[in-house]
XYZ file of C-alpha atoms in Angstrom:
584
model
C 10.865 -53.385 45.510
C 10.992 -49.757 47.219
C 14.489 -49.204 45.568
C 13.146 -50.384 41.881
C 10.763 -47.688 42.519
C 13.145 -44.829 43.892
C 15.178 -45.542 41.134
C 12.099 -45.653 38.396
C 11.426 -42.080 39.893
C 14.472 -40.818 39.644
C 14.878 -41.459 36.081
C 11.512 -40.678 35.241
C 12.164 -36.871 37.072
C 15.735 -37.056 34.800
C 13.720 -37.752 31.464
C 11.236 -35.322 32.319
C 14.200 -32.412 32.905
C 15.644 -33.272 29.808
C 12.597 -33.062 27.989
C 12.048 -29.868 29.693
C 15.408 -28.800 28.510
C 14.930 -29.789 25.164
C 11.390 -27.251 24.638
C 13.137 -24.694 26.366
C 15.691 -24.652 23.405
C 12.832 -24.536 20.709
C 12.306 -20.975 19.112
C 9.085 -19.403 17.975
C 9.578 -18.419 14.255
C 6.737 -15.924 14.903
C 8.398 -14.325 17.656
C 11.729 -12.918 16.084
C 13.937 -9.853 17.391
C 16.726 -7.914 15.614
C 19.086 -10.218 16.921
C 17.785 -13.246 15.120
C 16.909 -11.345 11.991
C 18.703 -9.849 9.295
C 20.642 -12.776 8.432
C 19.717 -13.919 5.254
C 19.596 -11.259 2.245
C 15.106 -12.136 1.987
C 15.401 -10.453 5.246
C 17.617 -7.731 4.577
C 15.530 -6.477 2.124
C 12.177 -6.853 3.888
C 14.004 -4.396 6.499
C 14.577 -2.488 3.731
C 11.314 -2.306 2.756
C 10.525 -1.015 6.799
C 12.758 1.936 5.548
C 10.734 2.895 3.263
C 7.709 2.286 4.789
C 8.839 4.746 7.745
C 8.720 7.512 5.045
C 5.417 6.895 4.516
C 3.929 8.654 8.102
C 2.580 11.355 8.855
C 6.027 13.074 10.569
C 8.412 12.210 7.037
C 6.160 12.956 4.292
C 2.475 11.530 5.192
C 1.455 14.822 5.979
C 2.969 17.141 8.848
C 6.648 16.366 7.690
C 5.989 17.634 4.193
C 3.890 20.188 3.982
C 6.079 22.042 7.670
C 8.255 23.629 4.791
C 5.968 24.710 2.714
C 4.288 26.928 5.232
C 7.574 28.076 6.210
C 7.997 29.699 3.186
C 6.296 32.812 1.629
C 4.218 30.659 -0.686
C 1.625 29.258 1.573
C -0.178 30.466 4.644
C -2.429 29.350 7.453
C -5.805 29.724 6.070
C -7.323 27.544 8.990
C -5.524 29.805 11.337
C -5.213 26.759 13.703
C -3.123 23.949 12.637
C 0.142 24.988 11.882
C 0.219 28.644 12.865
C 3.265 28.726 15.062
C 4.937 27.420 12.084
C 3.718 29.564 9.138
C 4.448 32.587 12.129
C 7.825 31.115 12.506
C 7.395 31.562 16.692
C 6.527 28.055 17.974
C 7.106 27.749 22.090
C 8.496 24.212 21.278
C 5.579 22.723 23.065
C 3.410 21.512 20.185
C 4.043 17.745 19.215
C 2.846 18.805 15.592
C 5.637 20.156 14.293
C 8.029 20.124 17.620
C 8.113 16.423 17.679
C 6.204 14.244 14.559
C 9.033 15.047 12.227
C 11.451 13.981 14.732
C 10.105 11.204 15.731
C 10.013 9.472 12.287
C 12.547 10.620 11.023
C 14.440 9.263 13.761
C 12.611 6.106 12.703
C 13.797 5.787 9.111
C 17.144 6.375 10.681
C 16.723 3.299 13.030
C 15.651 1.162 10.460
C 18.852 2.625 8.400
C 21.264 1.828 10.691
C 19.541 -1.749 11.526
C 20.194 -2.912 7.746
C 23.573 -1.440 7.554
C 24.756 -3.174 10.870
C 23.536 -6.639 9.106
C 24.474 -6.138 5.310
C 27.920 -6.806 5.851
C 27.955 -10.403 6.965
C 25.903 -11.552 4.821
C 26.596 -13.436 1.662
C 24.513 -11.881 -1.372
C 25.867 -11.250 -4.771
C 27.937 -7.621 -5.404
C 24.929 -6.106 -7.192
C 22.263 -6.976 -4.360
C 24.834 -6.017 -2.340
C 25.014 -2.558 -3.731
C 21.342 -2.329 -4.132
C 20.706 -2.909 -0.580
C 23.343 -0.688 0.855
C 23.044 1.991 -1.427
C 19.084 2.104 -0.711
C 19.601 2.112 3.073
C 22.638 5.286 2.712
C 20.371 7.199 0.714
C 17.313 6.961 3.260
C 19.048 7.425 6.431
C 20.375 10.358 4.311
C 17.111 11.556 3.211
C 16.153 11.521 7.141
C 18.898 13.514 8.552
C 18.415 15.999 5.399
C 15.403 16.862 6.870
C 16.067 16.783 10.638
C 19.099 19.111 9.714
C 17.010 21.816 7.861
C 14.408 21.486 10.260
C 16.290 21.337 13.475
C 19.501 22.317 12.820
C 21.758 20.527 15.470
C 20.128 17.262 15.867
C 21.968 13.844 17.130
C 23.873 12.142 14.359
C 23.539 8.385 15.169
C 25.001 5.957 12.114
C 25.484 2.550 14.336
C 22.947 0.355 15.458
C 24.186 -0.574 18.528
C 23.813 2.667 20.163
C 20.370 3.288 19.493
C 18.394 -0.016 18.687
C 15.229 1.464 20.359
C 13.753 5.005 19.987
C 13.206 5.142 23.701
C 16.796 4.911 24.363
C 17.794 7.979 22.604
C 20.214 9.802 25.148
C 23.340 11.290 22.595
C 23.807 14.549 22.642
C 23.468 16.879 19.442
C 25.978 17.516 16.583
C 26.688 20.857 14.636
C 24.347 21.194 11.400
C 27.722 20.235 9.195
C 28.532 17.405 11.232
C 25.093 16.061 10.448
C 25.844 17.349 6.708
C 29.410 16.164 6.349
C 27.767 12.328 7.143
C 25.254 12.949 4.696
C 28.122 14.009 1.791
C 29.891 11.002 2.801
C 26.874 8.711 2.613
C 25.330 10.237 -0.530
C 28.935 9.872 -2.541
C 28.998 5.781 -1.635
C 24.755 5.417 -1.977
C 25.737 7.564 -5.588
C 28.587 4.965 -6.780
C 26.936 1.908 -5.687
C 23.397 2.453 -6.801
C 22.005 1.331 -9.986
C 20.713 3.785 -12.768
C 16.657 4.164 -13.067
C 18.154 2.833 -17.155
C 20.034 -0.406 -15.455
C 17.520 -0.689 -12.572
C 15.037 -1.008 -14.827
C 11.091 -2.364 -12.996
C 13.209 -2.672 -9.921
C 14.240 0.996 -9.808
C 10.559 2.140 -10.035
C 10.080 3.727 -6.472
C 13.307 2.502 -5.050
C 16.391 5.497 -5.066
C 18.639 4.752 -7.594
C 22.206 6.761 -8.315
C 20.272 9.422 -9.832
C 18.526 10.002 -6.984
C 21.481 10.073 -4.472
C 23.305 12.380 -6.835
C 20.117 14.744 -7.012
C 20.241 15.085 -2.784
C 24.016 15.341 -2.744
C 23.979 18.665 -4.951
C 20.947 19.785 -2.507
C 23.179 19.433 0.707
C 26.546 20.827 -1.264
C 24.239 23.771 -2.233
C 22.974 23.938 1.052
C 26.214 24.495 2.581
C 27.365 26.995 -0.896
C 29.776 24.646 -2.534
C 28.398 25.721 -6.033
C 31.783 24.082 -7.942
C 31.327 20.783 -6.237
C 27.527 20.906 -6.649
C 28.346 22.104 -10.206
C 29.714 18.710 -11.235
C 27.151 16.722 -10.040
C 24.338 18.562 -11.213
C 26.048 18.543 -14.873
C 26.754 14.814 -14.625
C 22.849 14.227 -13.989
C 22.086 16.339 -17.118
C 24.328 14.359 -19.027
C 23.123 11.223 -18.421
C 25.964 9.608 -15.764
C 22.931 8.180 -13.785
C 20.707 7.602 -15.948
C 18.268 9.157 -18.644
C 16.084 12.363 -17.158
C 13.879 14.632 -19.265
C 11.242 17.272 -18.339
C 7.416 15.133 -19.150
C 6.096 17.210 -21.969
C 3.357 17.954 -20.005
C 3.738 19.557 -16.594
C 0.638 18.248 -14.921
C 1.849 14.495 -15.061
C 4.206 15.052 -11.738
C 0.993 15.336 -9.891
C -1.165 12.795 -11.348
C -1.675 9.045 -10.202
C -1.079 7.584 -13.555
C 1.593 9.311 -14.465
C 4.198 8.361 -11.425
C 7.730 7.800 -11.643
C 8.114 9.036 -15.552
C 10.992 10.466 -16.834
C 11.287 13.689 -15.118
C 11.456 11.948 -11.554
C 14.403 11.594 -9.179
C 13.047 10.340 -6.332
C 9.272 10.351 -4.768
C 7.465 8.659 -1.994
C 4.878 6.114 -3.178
C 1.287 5.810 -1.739
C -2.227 4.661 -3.125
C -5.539 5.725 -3.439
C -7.814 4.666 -0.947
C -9.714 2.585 -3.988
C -6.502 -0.197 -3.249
C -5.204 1.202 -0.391
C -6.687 -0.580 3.033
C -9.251 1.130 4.887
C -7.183 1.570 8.799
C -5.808 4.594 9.318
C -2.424 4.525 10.021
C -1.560 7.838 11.809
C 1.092 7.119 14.426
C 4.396 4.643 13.571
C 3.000 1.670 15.387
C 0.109 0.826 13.321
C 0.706 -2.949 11.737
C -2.805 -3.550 10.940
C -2.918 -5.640 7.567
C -5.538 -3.090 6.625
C -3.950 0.071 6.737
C -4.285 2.646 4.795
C -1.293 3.500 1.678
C -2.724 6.803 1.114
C -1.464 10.601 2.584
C -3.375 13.755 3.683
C -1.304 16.233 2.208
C -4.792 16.736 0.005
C -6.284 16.865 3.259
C -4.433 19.862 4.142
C -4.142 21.478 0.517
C -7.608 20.921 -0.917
C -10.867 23.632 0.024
C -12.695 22.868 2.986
C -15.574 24.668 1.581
C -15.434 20.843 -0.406
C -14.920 18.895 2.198
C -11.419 19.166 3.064
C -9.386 20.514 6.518
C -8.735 23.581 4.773
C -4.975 24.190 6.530
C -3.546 26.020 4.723
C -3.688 28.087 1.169
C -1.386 29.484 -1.376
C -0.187 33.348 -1.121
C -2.174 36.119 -3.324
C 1.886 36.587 -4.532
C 2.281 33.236 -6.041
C -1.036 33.851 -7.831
C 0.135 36.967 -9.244
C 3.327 35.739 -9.980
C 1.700 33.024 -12.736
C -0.466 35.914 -13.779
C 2.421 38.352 -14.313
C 3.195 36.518 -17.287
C 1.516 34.827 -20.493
C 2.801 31.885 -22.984
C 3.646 32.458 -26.453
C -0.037 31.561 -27.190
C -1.148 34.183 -25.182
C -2.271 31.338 -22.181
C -1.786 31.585 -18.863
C 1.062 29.845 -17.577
C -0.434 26.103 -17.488
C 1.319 26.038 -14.048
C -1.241 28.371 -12.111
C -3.699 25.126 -13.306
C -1.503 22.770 -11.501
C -1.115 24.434 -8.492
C -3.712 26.581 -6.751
C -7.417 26.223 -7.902
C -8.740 29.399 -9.279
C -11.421 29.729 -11.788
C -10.011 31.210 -15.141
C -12.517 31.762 -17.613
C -9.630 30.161 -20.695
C -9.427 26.857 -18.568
C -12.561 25.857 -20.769
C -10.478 26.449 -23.720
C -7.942 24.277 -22.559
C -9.629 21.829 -20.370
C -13.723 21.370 -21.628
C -14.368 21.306 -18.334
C -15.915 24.764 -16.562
C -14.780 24.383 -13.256
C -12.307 25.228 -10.540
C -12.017 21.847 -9.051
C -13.281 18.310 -9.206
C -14.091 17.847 -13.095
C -15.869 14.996 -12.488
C -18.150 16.969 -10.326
C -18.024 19.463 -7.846
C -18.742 18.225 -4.084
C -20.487 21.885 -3.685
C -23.189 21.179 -6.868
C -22.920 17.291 -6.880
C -23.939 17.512 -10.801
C -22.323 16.711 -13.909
C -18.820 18.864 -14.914
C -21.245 20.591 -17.669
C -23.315 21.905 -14.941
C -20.483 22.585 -12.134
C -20.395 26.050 -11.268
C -17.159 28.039 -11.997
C -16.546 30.077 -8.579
C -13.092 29.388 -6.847
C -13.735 27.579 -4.081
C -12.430 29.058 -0.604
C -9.126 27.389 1.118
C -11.265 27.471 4.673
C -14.972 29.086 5.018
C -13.910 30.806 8.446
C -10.556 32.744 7.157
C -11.144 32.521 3.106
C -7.497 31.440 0.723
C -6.932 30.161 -2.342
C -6.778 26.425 -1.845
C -3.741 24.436 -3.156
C -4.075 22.164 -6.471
C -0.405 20.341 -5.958
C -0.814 16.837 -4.934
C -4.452 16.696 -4.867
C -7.232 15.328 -6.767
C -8.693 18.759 -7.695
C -7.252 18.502 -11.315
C -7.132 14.796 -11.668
C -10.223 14.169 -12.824
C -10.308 10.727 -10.558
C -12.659 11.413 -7.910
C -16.096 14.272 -7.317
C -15.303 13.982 -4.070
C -12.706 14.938 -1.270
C -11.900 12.027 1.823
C -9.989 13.122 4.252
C -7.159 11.248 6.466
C -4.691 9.496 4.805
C -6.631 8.292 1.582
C -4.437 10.518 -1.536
C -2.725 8.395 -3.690
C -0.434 10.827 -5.505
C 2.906 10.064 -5.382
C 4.899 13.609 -3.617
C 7.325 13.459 -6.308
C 10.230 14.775 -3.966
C 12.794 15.694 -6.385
C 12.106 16.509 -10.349
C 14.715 16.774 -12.774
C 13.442 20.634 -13.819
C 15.597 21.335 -10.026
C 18.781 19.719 -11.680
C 18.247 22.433 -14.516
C 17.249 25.440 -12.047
C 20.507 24.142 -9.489
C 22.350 23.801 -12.634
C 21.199 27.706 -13.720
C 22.119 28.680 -10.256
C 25.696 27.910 -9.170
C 26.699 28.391 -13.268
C 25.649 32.552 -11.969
C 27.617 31.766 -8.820
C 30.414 30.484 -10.080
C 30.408 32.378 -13.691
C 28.190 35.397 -13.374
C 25.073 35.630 -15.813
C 26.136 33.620 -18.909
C 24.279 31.814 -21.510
C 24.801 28.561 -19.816
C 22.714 29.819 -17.134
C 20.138 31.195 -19.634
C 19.896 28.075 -21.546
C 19.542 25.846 -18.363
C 16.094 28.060 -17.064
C 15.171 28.230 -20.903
C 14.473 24.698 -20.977
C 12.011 24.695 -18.256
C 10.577 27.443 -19.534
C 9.843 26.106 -22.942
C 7.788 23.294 -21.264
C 5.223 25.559 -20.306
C 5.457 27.785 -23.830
C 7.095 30.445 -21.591
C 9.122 33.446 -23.956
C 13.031 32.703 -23.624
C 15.243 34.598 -21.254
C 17.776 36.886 -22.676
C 21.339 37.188 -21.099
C 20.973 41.033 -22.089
C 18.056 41.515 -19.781
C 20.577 40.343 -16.611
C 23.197 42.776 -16.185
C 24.616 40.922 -12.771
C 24.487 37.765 -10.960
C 22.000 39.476 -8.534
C 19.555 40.478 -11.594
C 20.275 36.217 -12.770
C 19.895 35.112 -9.368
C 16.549 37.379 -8.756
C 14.631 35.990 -11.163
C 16.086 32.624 -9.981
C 14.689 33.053 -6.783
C 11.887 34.680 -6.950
C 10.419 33.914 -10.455
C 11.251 30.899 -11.694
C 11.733 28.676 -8.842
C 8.189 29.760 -6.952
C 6.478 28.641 -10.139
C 7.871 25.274 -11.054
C 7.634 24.290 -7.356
C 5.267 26.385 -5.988
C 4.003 25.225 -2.601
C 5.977 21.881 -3.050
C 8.339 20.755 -0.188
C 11.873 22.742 -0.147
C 10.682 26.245 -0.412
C 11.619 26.756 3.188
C 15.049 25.014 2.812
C 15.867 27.388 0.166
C 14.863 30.502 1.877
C 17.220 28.991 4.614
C 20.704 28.123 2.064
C 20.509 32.158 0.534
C 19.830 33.878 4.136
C 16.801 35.556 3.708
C 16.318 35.482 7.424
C 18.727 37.544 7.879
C 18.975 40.602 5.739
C 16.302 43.695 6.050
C 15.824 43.697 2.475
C 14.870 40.251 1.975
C 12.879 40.319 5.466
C 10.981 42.675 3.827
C 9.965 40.827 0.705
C 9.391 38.035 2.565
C 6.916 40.250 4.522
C 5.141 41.473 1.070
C 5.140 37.509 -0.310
C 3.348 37.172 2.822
C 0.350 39.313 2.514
C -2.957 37.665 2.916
C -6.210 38.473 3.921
C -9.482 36.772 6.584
C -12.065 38.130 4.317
C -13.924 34.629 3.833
C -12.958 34.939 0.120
C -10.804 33.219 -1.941
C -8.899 36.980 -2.620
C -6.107 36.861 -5.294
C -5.494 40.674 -5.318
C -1.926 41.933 -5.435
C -1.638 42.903 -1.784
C 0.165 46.144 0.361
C 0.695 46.813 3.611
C -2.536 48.620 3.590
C -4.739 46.425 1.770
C -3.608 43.463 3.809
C -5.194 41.863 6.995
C -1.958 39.818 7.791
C 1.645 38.677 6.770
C 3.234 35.698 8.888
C 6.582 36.495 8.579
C 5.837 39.944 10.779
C 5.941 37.244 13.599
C 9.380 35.652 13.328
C 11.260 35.208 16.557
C 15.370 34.949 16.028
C 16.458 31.489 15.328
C 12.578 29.962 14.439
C 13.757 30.006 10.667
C 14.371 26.420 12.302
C 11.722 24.348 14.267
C 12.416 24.451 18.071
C 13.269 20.583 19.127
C 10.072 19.574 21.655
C 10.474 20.133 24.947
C 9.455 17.112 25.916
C 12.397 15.426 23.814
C 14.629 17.589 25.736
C 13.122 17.127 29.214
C 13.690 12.908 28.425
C 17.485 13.428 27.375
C 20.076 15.067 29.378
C 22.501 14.960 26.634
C 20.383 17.224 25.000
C 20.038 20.660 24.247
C 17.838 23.153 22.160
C 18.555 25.040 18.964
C 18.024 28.677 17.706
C 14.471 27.856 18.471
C 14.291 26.928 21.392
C 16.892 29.681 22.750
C 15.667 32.285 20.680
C 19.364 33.142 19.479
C 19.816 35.101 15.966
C 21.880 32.481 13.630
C 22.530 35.922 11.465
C 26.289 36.577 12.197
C 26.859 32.829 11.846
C 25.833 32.667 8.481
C 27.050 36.259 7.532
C 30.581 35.271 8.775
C 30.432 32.655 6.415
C 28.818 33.774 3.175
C 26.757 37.080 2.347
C 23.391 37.389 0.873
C 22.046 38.680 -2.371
C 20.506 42.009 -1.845
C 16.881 42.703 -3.240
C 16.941 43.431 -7.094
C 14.556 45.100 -9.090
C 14.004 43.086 -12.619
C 11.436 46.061 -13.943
């Protein structure tokens, strides 16, 4: 009897190892890793809908990552005299997480997520044209990414395999040269550009997504970037004639910063958020946030828009950009319709134009909480402490949608990040690089001029590619895209940063005053309080990489930033810079 029951034990303790065995080899579905996902094509592209996502924070285009270049340049200023100050002084200590590290960080982010859907795509049976779709997608926005992190950081880590960097903890490689970074992004650009659908053949689909038109848009950026007008040449012209699909300038300028008017016809590529009506009610500041709730919105209003109603009041557009629009009227005798769209001054002819007699909020301004027919007409003030004009672009100031600012991350206006009136201005600009001043080039900047009921250009009137490229520069482009992304990137590609002339005017561009006013007088050296660019330390035309990045990775080392070297005889050795040209 004792050995039936040793042996009933020992089977019993057999079954009950096997059994053990056999739960052991179950998997959670709800618990699933990059190893075990990816697979299946569903999951490829709900990774690649993580991409996208990741450009969606606060260090891409959120907030921080966007509006960083727009303070770099001589079109906006720090009215809060806070936030963002080492950057609009160009002089950061490369200690501040703000602008040191957020960008970085999720860029580096969209990267990841790049690299994790490339490292799957090809093993996985889909059709060609999903294929191409999902590749193409995941080029362009791991291109998009190190775009930025070149122009803001110059040398930065070029990573393009999963393996080596599955986890943004584990980031040890050492940097690579600026065209290392931008040779990648040619490379990746020209595939994501032949492999991509049209916005005409994408059709619902490519509604938000990048489509060829959009990687051939960025590639023409980068080969300007690096002054390869002929090669930038052909793709720009390519766009305008239709190769990737239909563009046009929307007859009416405003609808690239509306809500309702999103991904029209003028559009290359922009980021997509939602009002805070729709859009979840968690803020979703840092990259970690997966509450179900979470918000779809972005604070660049919260930066833009006047604090004296209700904003942050950051930072403010320059008493030069104002003049600028004012400098010259429409055919009708209007102001350009552009001042309008972005910077919000009271002009007495909005009512003719607008029925509604006020600077900001039609539906009622926060300051008067009355009706628009009662709303008084002052400008309101970027920040009550310093003064500024506050900033109209990407806001609800002219939309008409809301009497009422909320801060965070609540603005649903798409940031439209590339318009096809840049293919025409690009266009305008290497045709006088390559050509001189033609009437190509004239025709090109005509165009967008005519939108806005602008008198034509005359070729007489440009007697040399530096008169063409002047008014380029310094006319045309600060109006269409005044205080939009990429005014910092372009100051970068001519060298302004390093010639005594244009040093100068960046100086003047720069004036402001901290008069607790919203001033929009033409300003001098004299009548001025301030001008950032007096603060520029060599090499902080770039960001400085955060010290903190650098203290966690060996492999690492700073930039011009962070070493204070002049990047001058680099770029001089290479290609010159236009001098200052009076158009009077």
């Amino acid at each position: 009897m004792k050995s039936i029951y040793k042996i009933l034990t020992v089977l019993a303790l057999m079954a009950s190892t096997t059994a053990c065995d056999d739960l052991l080899e179950v998997k959670n579905p709800n618990n699933q890793t990059t190893f075990d996902f990816g697979d299946s094509e569903p999951e490829l592209q709900e990774a690649l809908i993580a991409c996208y996502n990741r450009i969606r924070l606060e260090g891409t285009f959120a907030r921080v990552g966007y509006t960083l270049d727009a303070v770099r340049g001589d079109e906006v200023w720090n009215s809060s005299q806070q936030w963002y100050l080492e950057y609009d002084n160009l002089n950061s200590p490369g200690t501040i997480g703000i602008g040191d590290e957020w960008p970085w960080r999720d860029n580096y982010h969209v990267v990841n997520r790049a690299n994790f859907v490339l490292s799957k795509v090809e093993d996985v049976e889909m059709s060609e044209e999903v294929y191409n779709q999902i590749k193409g997608q995941a080029l362009f926005l791991r291109s998009l990414a190190y775009y930025h992190l070149a122009t803001y950081y110059q040398s930065v880590p070029l990573i393009i395999d999963y393996e080596s960097y599955s986890d943004i903890a584990s980031l040890y490689a050492p940097n690579n040269t600026q065209d290392e970074v931008f040779d990648q992004i040619e490379t990746d650009l020209t595939t994501a550009m032949q492999i991509l659908p049209s916005r005409n053949n994408g059709g619902e689909w490519a509604k938000g997504r990048a489509t060829s038109g959009a990687a051939a848009g960025y590639l023409a950026r980068v080969l300007m970037f690096r002054h390869k007008f002929p090669e930038a040449y052909a793709v720009l012209k390519d766009i305008i004639a239709g190769k990737y699909g239909t563009y046009t300038l929307t007859q009416d300028y405003g609808d690239n910063f509306k809500e309702g008017t999103e991904n029209n016809s003028e559009s290359l590529f922009e980021v997509q958020f939602m009002n805070y009506g729709t859009g979840g009610t968690d803020e979703e500041w840092t990259p970690v946030n997966i509450s179900p709730d979470a918000t779809q919105g972005h604070a660049v209003e919260s930066n833009y828009a006047s604090q004296e109603l209700g904003s942050w009041g950051d930072l403010a557009g320059s008493p030069w950009l104002y003049n600028l629009f004012r400098g010259e009227k429409c055919t009708d005798n209007r102001l350009d319709p552009r001042l309008y769209w972005t910077l919000v001054t009271y002009e007495p002819e909005y009512n003719t134009y607008t029925d509604i007699p006020t600077a900001a909020y039609p539906d009622g301004d926060p300051r008067s909480n009355v009706i628009y027919k009662e709303t008084v007409t002052e400008t309101p003030l970027s920040n009550n402490a310093q003064g500024g004009i506050s900033i109209a672009k990407f806001t609800n100031a002219r939309n008409n949608i809301y009497s009422t600012i909320t801060n965070g991350l609540q603005c649903g206006i798409n940031l439209r990040l590339m318009r096809y009136s840049d293919v025409l201005l690009r266009a305008a600009e290497c045709e006088n690089e390559i050509n001189g001043p033609t009437q190509v080039a004239i025709n090109y900047i005509n165009e967008v001029r005519r939108r806005v009921a602008l008198k034509d250009l005359e070729l007489s009137d440009f007697p040399s590619a530096n008169h063409l490229f002047e008014q380029i520069a310094n006319v045309e482009r600060p109006k269409e895209f005044g205080c939009e992304n990429g005014r910092g990137i372009d100051l970068l590609r001519w060298g302004f940063f390093y010639d005594e002339g244009r040093m100068q005017q960046l100086i003047q561009h720069g004036y402001y005053k901290r008069d607790r006013t919203a001033n929009t007088d033409p300003l001098t050296e004299a009548t001025a309080d301030d001008s950032s660019f007096k603060y520029l330390y060599k090499g902080h035309e770039y960001f400085p990489i955060f010290q903190g990045i650098l203290n966690s990775n060996p492999n690492l080392v700073g930039n011009s930033a962070n070493r204070n070297n002049d990047n001058g005889p680099g770029f001089l050795a290479k290609w010159s810079v236009r001098p200052v040209t009076d158009l009077n």
